[in-house]
mmCIF file of C-alpha atoms in Angstrom:
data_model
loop_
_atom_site.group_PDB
_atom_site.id
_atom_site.type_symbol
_atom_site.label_atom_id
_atom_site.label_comp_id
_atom_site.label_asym_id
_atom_site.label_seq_id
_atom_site.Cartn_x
_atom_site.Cartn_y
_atom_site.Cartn_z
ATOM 1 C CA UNK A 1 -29.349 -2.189 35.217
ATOM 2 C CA UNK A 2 -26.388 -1.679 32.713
ATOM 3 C CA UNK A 3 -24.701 -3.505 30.230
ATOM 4 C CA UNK A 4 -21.052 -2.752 30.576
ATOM 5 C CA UNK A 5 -17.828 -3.956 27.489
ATOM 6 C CA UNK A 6 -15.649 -6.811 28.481
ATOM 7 C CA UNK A 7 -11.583 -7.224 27.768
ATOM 8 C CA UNK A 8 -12.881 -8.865 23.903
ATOM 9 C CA UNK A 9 -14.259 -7.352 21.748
ATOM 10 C CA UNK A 10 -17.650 -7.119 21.241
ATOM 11 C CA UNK A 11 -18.395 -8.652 23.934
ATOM 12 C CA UNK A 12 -20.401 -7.686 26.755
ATOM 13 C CA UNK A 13 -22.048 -8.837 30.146
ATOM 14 C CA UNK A 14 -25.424 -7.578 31.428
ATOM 15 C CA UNK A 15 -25.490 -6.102 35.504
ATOM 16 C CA UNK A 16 -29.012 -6.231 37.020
ATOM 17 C CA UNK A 17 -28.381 -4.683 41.113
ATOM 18 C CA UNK A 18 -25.016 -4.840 40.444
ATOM 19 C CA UNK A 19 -24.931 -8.618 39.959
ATOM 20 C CA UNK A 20 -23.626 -10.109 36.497
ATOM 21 C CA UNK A 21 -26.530 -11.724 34.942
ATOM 22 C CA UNK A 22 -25.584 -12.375 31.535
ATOM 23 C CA UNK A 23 -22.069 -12.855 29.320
ATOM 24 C CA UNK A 24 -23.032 -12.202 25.468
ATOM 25 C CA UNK A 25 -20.202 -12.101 22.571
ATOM 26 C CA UNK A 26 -21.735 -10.601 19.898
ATOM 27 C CA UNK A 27 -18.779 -11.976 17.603
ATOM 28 C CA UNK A 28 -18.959 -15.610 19.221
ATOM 29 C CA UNK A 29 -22.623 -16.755 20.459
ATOM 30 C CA UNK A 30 -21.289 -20.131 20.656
ATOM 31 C CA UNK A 31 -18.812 -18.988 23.689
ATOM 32 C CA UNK A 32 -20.438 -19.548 27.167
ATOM 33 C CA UNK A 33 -18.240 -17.978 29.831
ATOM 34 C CA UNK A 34 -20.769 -18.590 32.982
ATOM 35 C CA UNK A 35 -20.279 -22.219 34.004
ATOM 36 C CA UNK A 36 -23.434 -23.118 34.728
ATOM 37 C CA UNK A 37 -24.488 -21.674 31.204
ATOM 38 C CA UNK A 38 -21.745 -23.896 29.086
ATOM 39 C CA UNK A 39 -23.257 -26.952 31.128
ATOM 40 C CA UNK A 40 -26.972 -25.684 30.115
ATOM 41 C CA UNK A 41 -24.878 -25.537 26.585
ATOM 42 C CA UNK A 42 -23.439 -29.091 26.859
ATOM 43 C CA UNK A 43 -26.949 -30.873 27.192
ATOM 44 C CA UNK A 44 -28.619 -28.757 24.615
ATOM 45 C CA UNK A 45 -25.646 -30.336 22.209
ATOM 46 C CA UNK A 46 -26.345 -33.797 23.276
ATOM 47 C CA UNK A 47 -30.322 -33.794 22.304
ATOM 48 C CA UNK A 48 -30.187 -36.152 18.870
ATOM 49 C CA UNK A 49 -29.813 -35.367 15.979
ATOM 50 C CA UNK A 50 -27.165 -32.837 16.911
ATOM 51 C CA UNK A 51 -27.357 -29.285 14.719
ATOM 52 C CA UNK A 52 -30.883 -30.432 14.117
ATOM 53 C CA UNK A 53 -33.979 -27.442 14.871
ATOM 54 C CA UNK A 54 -34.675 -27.624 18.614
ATOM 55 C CA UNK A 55 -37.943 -26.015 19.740
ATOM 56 C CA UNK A 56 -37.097 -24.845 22.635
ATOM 57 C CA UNK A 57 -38.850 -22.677 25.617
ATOM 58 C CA UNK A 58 -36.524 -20.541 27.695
ATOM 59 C CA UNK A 59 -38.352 -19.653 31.165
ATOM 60 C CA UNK A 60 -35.672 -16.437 31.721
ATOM 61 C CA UNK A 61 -33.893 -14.615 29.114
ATOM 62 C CA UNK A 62 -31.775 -11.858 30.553
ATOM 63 C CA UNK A 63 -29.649 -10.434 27.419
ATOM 64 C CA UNK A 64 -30.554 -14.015 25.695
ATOM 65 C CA UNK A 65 -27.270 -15.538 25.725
ATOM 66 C CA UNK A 66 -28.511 -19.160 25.381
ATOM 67 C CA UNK A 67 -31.433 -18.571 22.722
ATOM 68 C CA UNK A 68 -27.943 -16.579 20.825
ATOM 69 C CA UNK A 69 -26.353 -20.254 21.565
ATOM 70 C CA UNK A 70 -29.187 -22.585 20.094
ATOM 71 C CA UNK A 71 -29.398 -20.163 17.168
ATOM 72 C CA UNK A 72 -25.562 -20.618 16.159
ATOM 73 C CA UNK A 73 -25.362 -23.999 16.788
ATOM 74 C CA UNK A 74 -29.275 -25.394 16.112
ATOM 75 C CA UNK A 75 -30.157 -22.859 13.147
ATOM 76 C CA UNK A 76 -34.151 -22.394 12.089
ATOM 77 C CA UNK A 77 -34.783 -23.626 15.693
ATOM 78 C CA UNK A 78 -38.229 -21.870 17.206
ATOM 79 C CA UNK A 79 -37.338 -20.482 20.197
ATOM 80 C CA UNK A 80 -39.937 -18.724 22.979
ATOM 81 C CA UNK A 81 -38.021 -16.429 25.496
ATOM 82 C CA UNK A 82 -40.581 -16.123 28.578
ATOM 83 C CA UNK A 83 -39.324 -12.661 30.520
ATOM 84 C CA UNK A 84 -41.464 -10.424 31.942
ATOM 85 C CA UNK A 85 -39.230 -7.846 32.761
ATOM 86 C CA UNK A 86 -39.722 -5.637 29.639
ATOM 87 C CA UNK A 87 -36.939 -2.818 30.679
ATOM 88 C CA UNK A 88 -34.441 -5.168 30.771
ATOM 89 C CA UNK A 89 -35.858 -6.982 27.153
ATOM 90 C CA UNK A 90 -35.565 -3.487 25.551
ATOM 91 C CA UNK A 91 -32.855 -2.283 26.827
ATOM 92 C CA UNK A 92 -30.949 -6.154 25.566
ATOM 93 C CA UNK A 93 -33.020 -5.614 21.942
ATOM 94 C CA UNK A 94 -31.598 -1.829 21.721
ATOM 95 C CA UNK A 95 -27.599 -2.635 22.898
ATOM 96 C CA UNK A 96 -27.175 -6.536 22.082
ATOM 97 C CA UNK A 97 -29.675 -6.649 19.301
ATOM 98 C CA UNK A 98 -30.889 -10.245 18.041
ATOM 99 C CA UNK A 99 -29.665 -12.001 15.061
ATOM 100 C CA UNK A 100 -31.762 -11.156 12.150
ATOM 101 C CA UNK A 101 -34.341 -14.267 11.152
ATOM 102 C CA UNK A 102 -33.579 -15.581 14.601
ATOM 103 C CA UNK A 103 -36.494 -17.231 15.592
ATOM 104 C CA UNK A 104 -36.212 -16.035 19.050
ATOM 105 C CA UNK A 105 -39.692 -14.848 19.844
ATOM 106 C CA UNK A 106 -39.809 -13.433 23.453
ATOM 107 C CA UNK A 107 -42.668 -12.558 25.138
ATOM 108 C CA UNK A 108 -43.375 -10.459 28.084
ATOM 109 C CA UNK A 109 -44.625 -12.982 30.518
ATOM 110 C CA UNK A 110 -43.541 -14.671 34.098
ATOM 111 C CA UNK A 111 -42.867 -18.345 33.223
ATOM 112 C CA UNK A 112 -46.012 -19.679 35.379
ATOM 113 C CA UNK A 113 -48.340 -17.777 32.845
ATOM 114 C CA UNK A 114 -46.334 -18.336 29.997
ATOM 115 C CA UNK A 115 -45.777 -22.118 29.850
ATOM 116 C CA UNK A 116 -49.453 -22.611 30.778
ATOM 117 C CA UNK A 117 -50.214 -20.842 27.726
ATOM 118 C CA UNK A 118 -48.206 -23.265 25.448
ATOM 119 C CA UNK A 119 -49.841 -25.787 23.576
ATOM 120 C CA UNK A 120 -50.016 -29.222 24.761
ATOM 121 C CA UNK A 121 -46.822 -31.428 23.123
ATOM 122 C CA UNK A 122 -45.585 -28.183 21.386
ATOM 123 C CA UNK A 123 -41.837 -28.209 23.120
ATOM 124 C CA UNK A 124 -38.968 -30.371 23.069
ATOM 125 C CA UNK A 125 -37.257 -28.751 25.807
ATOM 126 C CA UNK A 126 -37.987 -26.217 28.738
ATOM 127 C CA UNK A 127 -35.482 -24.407 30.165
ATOM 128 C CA UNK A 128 -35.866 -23.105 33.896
ATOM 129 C CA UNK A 129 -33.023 -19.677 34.167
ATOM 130 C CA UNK A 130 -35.116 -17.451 36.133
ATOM 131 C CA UNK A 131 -34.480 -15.471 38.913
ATOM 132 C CA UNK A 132 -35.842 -12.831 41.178
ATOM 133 C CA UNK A 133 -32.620 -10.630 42.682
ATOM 134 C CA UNK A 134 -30.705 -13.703 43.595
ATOM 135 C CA UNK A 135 -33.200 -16.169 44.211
ATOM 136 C CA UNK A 136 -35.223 -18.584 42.037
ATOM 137 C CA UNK A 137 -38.981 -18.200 42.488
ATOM 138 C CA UNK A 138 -40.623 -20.915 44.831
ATOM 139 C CA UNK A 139 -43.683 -21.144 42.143
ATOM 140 C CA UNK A 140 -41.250 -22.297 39.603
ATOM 141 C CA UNK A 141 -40.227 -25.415 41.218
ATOM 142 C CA UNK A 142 -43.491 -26.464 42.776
ATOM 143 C CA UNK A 143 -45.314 -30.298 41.713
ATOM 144 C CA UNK A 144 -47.799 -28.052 39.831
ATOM 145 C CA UNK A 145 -45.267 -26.210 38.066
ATOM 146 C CA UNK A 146 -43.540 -29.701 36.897
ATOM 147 C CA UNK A 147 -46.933 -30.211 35.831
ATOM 148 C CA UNK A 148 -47.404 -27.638 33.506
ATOM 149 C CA UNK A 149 -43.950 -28.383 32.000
ATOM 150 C CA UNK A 150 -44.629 -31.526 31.362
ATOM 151 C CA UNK A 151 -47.713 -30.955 29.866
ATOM 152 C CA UNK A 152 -46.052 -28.606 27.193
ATOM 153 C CA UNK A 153 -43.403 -31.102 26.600
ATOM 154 C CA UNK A 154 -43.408 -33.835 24.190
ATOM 155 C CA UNK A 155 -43.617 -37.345 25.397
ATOM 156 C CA UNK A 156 -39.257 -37.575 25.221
ATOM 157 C CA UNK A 157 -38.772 -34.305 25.791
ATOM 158 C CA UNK A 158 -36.424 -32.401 28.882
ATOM 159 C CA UNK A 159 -37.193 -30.053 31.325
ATOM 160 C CA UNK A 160 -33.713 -28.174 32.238
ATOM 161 C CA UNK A 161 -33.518 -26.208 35.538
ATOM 162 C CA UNK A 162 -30.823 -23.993 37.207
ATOM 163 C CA UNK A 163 -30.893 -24.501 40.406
ATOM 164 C CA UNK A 164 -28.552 -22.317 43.282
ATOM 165 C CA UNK A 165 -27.751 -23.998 46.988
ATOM 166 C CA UNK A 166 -25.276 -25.214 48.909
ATOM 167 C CA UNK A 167 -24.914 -28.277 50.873
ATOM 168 C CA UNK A 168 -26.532 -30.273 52.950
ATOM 169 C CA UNK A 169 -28.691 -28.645 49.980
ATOM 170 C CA UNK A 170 -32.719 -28.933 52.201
ATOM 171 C CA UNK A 171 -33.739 -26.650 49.358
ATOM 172 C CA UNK A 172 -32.683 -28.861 46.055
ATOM 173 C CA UNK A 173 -33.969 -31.887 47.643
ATOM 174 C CA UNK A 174 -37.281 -30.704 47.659
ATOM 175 C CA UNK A 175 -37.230 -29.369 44.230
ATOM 176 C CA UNK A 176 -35.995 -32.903 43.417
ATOM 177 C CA UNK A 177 -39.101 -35.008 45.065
ATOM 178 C CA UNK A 178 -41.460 -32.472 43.356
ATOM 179 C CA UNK A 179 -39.546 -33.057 39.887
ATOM 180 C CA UNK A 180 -39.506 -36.783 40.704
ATOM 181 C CA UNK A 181 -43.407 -36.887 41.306
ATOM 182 C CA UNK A 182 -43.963 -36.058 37.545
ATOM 183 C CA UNK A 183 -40.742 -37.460 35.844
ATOM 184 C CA UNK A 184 -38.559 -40.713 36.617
ATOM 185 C CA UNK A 185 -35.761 -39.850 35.282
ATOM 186 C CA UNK A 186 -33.448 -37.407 36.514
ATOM 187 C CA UNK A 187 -29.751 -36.072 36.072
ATOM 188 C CA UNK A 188 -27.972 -33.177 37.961
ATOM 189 C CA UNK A 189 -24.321 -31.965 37.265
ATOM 190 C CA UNK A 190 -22.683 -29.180 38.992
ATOM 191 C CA UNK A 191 -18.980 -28.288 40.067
ATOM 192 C CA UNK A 192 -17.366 -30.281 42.239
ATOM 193 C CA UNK A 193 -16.493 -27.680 45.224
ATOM 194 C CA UNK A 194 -20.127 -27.208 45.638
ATOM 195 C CA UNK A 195 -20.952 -31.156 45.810
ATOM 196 C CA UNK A 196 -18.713 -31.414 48.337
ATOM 197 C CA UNK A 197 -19.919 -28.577 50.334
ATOM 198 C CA UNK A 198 -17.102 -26.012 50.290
ATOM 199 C CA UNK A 199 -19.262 -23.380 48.292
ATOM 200 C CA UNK A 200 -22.617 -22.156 47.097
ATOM 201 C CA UNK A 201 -23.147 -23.151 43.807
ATOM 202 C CA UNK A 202 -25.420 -23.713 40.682
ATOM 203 C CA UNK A 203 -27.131 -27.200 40.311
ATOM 204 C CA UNK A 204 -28.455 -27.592 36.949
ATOM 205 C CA UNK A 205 -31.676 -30.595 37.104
ATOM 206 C CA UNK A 206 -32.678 -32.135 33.933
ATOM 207 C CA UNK A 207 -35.720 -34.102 34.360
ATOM 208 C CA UNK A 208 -37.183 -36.192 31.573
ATOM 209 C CA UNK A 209 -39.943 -38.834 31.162
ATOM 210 C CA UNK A 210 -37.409 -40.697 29.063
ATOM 211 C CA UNK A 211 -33.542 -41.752 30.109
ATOM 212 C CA UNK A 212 -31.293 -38.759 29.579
ATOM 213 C CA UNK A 213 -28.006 -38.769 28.351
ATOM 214 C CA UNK A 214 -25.609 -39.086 31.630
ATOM 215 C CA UNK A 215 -22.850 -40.954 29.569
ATOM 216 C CA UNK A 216 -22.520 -38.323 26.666
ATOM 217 C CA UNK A 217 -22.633 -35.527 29.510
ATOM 218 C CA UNK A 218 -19.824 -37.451 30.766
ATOM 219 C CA UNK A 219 -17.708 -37.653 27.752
ATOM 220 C CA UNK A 220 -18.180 -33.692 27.510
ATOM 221 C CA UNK A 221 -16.386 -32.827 30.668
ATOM 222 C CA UNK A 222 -13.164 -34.412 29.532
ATOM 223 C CA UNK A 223 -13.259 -31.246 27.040
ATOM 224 C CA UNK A 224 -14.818 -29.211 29.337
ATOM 225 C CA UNK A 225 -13.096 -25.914 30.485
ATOM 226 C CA UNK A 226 -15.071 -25.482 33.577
ATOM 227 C CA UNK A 227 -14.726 -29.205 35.013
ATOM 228 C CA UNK A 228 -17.571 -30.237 36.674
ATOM 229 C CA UNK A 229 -19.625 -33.746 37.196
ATOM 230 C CA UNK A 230 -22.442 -35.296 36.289
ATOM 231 C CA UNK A 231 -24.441 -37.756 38.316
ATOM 232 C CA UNK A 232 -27.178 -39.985 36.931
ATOM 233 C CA UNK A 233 -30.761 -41.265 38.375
ATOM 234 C CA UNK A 234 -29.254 -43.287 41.325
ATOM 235 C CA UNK A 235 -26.726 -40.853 42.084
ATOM 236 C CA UNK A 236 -29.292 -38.114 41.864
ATOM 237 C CA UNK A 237 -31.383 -40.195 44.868
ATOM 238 C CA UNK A 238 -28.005 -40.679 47.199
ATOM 239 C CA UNK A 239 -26.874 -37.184 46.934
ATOM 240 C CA UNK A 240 -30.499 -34.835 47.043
ATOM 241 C CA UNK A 241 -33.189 -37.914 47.990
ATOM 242 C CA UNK A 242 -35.603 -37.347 51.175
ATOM 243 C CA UNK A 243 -37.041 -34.458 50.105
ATOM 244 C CA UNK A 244 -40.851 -33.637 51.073
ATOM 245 C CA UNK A 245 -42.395 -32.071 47.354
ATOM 246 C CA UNK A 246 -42.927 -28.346 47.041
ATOM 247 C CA UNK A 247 -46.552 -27.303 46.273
ATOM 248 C CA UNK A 248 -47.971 -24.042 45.429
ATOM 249 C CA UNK A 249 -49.186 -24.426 48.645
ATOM 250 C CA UNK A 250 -45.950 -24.788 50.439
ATOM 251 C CA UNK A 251 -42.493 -23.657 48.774
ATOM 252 C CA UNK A 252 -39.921 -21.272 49.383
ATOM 253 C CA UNK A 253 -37.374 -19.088 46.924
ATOM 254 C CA UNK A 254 -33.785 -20.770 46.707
ATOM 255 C CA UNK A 255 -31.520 -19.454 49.594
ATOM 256 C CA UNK A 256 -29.462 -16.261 48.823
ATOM 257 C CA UNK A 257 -25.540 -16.963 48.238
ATOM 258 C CA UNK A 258 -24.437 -15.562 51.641
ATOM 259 C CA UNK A 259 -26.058 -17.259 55.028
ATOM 260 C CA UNK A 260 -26.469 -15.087 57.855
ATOM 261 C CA UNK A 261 -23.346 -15.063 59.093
ATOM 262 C CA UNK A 262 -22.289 -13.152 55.843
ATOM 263 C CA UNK A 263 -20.034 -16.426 54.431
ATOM 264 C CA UNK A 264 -19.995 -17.957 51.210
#
């Protein structure tokens, strides 16, 4: 575990086993140089009012890069960081220190604990980052799990999740039927090379009770940098439908980025 400098200045990106977790610009919280995160980024900027306090959980923090975000662009939001792995929160706090009067709170906690302890209706929007090596945790993407998410969130509020597969992408669509048990309305975007199958990629889910914004998502990747798509509820069913539900009684960790054969 290290946090190494980048080419700019000030800026730096967090290794965990070797393996990039996090990109933080001390200078310029508002820069997102992981693709998946500036996506994560984009939605966050479409909740209404925009610049308006967000209270926001984040299920994963690594060195904190998007509670850094939500505090540039969303000042006086309340923010909850749920990571429990404490060496990696103090060595962030002591090398990549948080903004004074944040409002990031983080506590050390696994995000199955953690969200369960949230009041019911106290969130507008749950973020899902968390990984274990490589992998995201089966429990975090179980029916019971969506559950508990839900139950935090208020009535409109989102439930954002970072998903990692490749196609024919078994894995996703069962994270998708257990989402789709508790909310009907669903979104996914991700890069285009990995929804056409040529390479693992990250799949980031946001599942609400309410319509989400597909068209203003879609507006943002004219701008976008990184290009990458967005489809909507009936896309969403065509591309990851036919799932069978996880359960805490029957789920699995996402698949690692190389199959057996070593590709990808």
């Amino acid at each position: 575990m290290e946090i190494l400098p980048t080419e700019r200045p000030n800026a730096y990106v967090l290794r965990v086993d070797g393996a990039a977790q996090s990109h933080v610009d001390l200078d310029a919280p508002t820069r997102l140089d992981f693709d998946y995160v500036r996506r994560i980024g984009d939605v966050l900027d479409a909740w209404e009012p925009a610049a308006e306090p967000l209270r926001i959980v984040h299920v994963g923090g690594a060195a904190m890069t998007l509670p850094r975000y939500v505090a540039a662009t969303r000042p006086r939001s309340p923010q909850i960081v749920l990571e429990p792995a404490q060496e990696i929160t103090e060595l962030v706090r002591r090398e990549l220190p948080l903004p004074r009067r944040s409002g990031i709170k983080v506590r050390p906690v696994d995000g199955r604990s953690g969200v369960a302890a949230l009041r019911e209706g106290s969130t507008d929007v749950v973020v899902l980052d968390a990984f274990d090596g490589a992998r995201v945790p089966g429990e975090l993407v179980t029916v019971e799990y969506a559950e508990s998410v839900a139950r935090a969130l208020t009535e409109s509020g989102w439930f954002l999740l970072n998903l990692a597969d490749r196609a024919p992408f078994g894995w996703t669509r069962r994270v998708v039927a257990a989402l789709r048990s508790v909310y009907p309305e669903l979104m996914v975007s991700a890069e285009p090379a990995t929804l056409r199958g040529r390479r693992f990629g990250n799949l980031l889910v946001v599942a609400s009770r309410v319509s989400v914004p597909a068209d203003r998502l879609r507006a943002r990747t004219t701008t976008s940098a990184l290009p990458y798509r967005v489809l909507d509820a009936a896309a969403v069913s065509s591309t990851f439908g036919g799932g069978r539900p996880f359960t805490d009684d029957d789920t699995e960790r996402s698949p690692l980025p190389r199959d057996q054969s070593g590709r990808g």
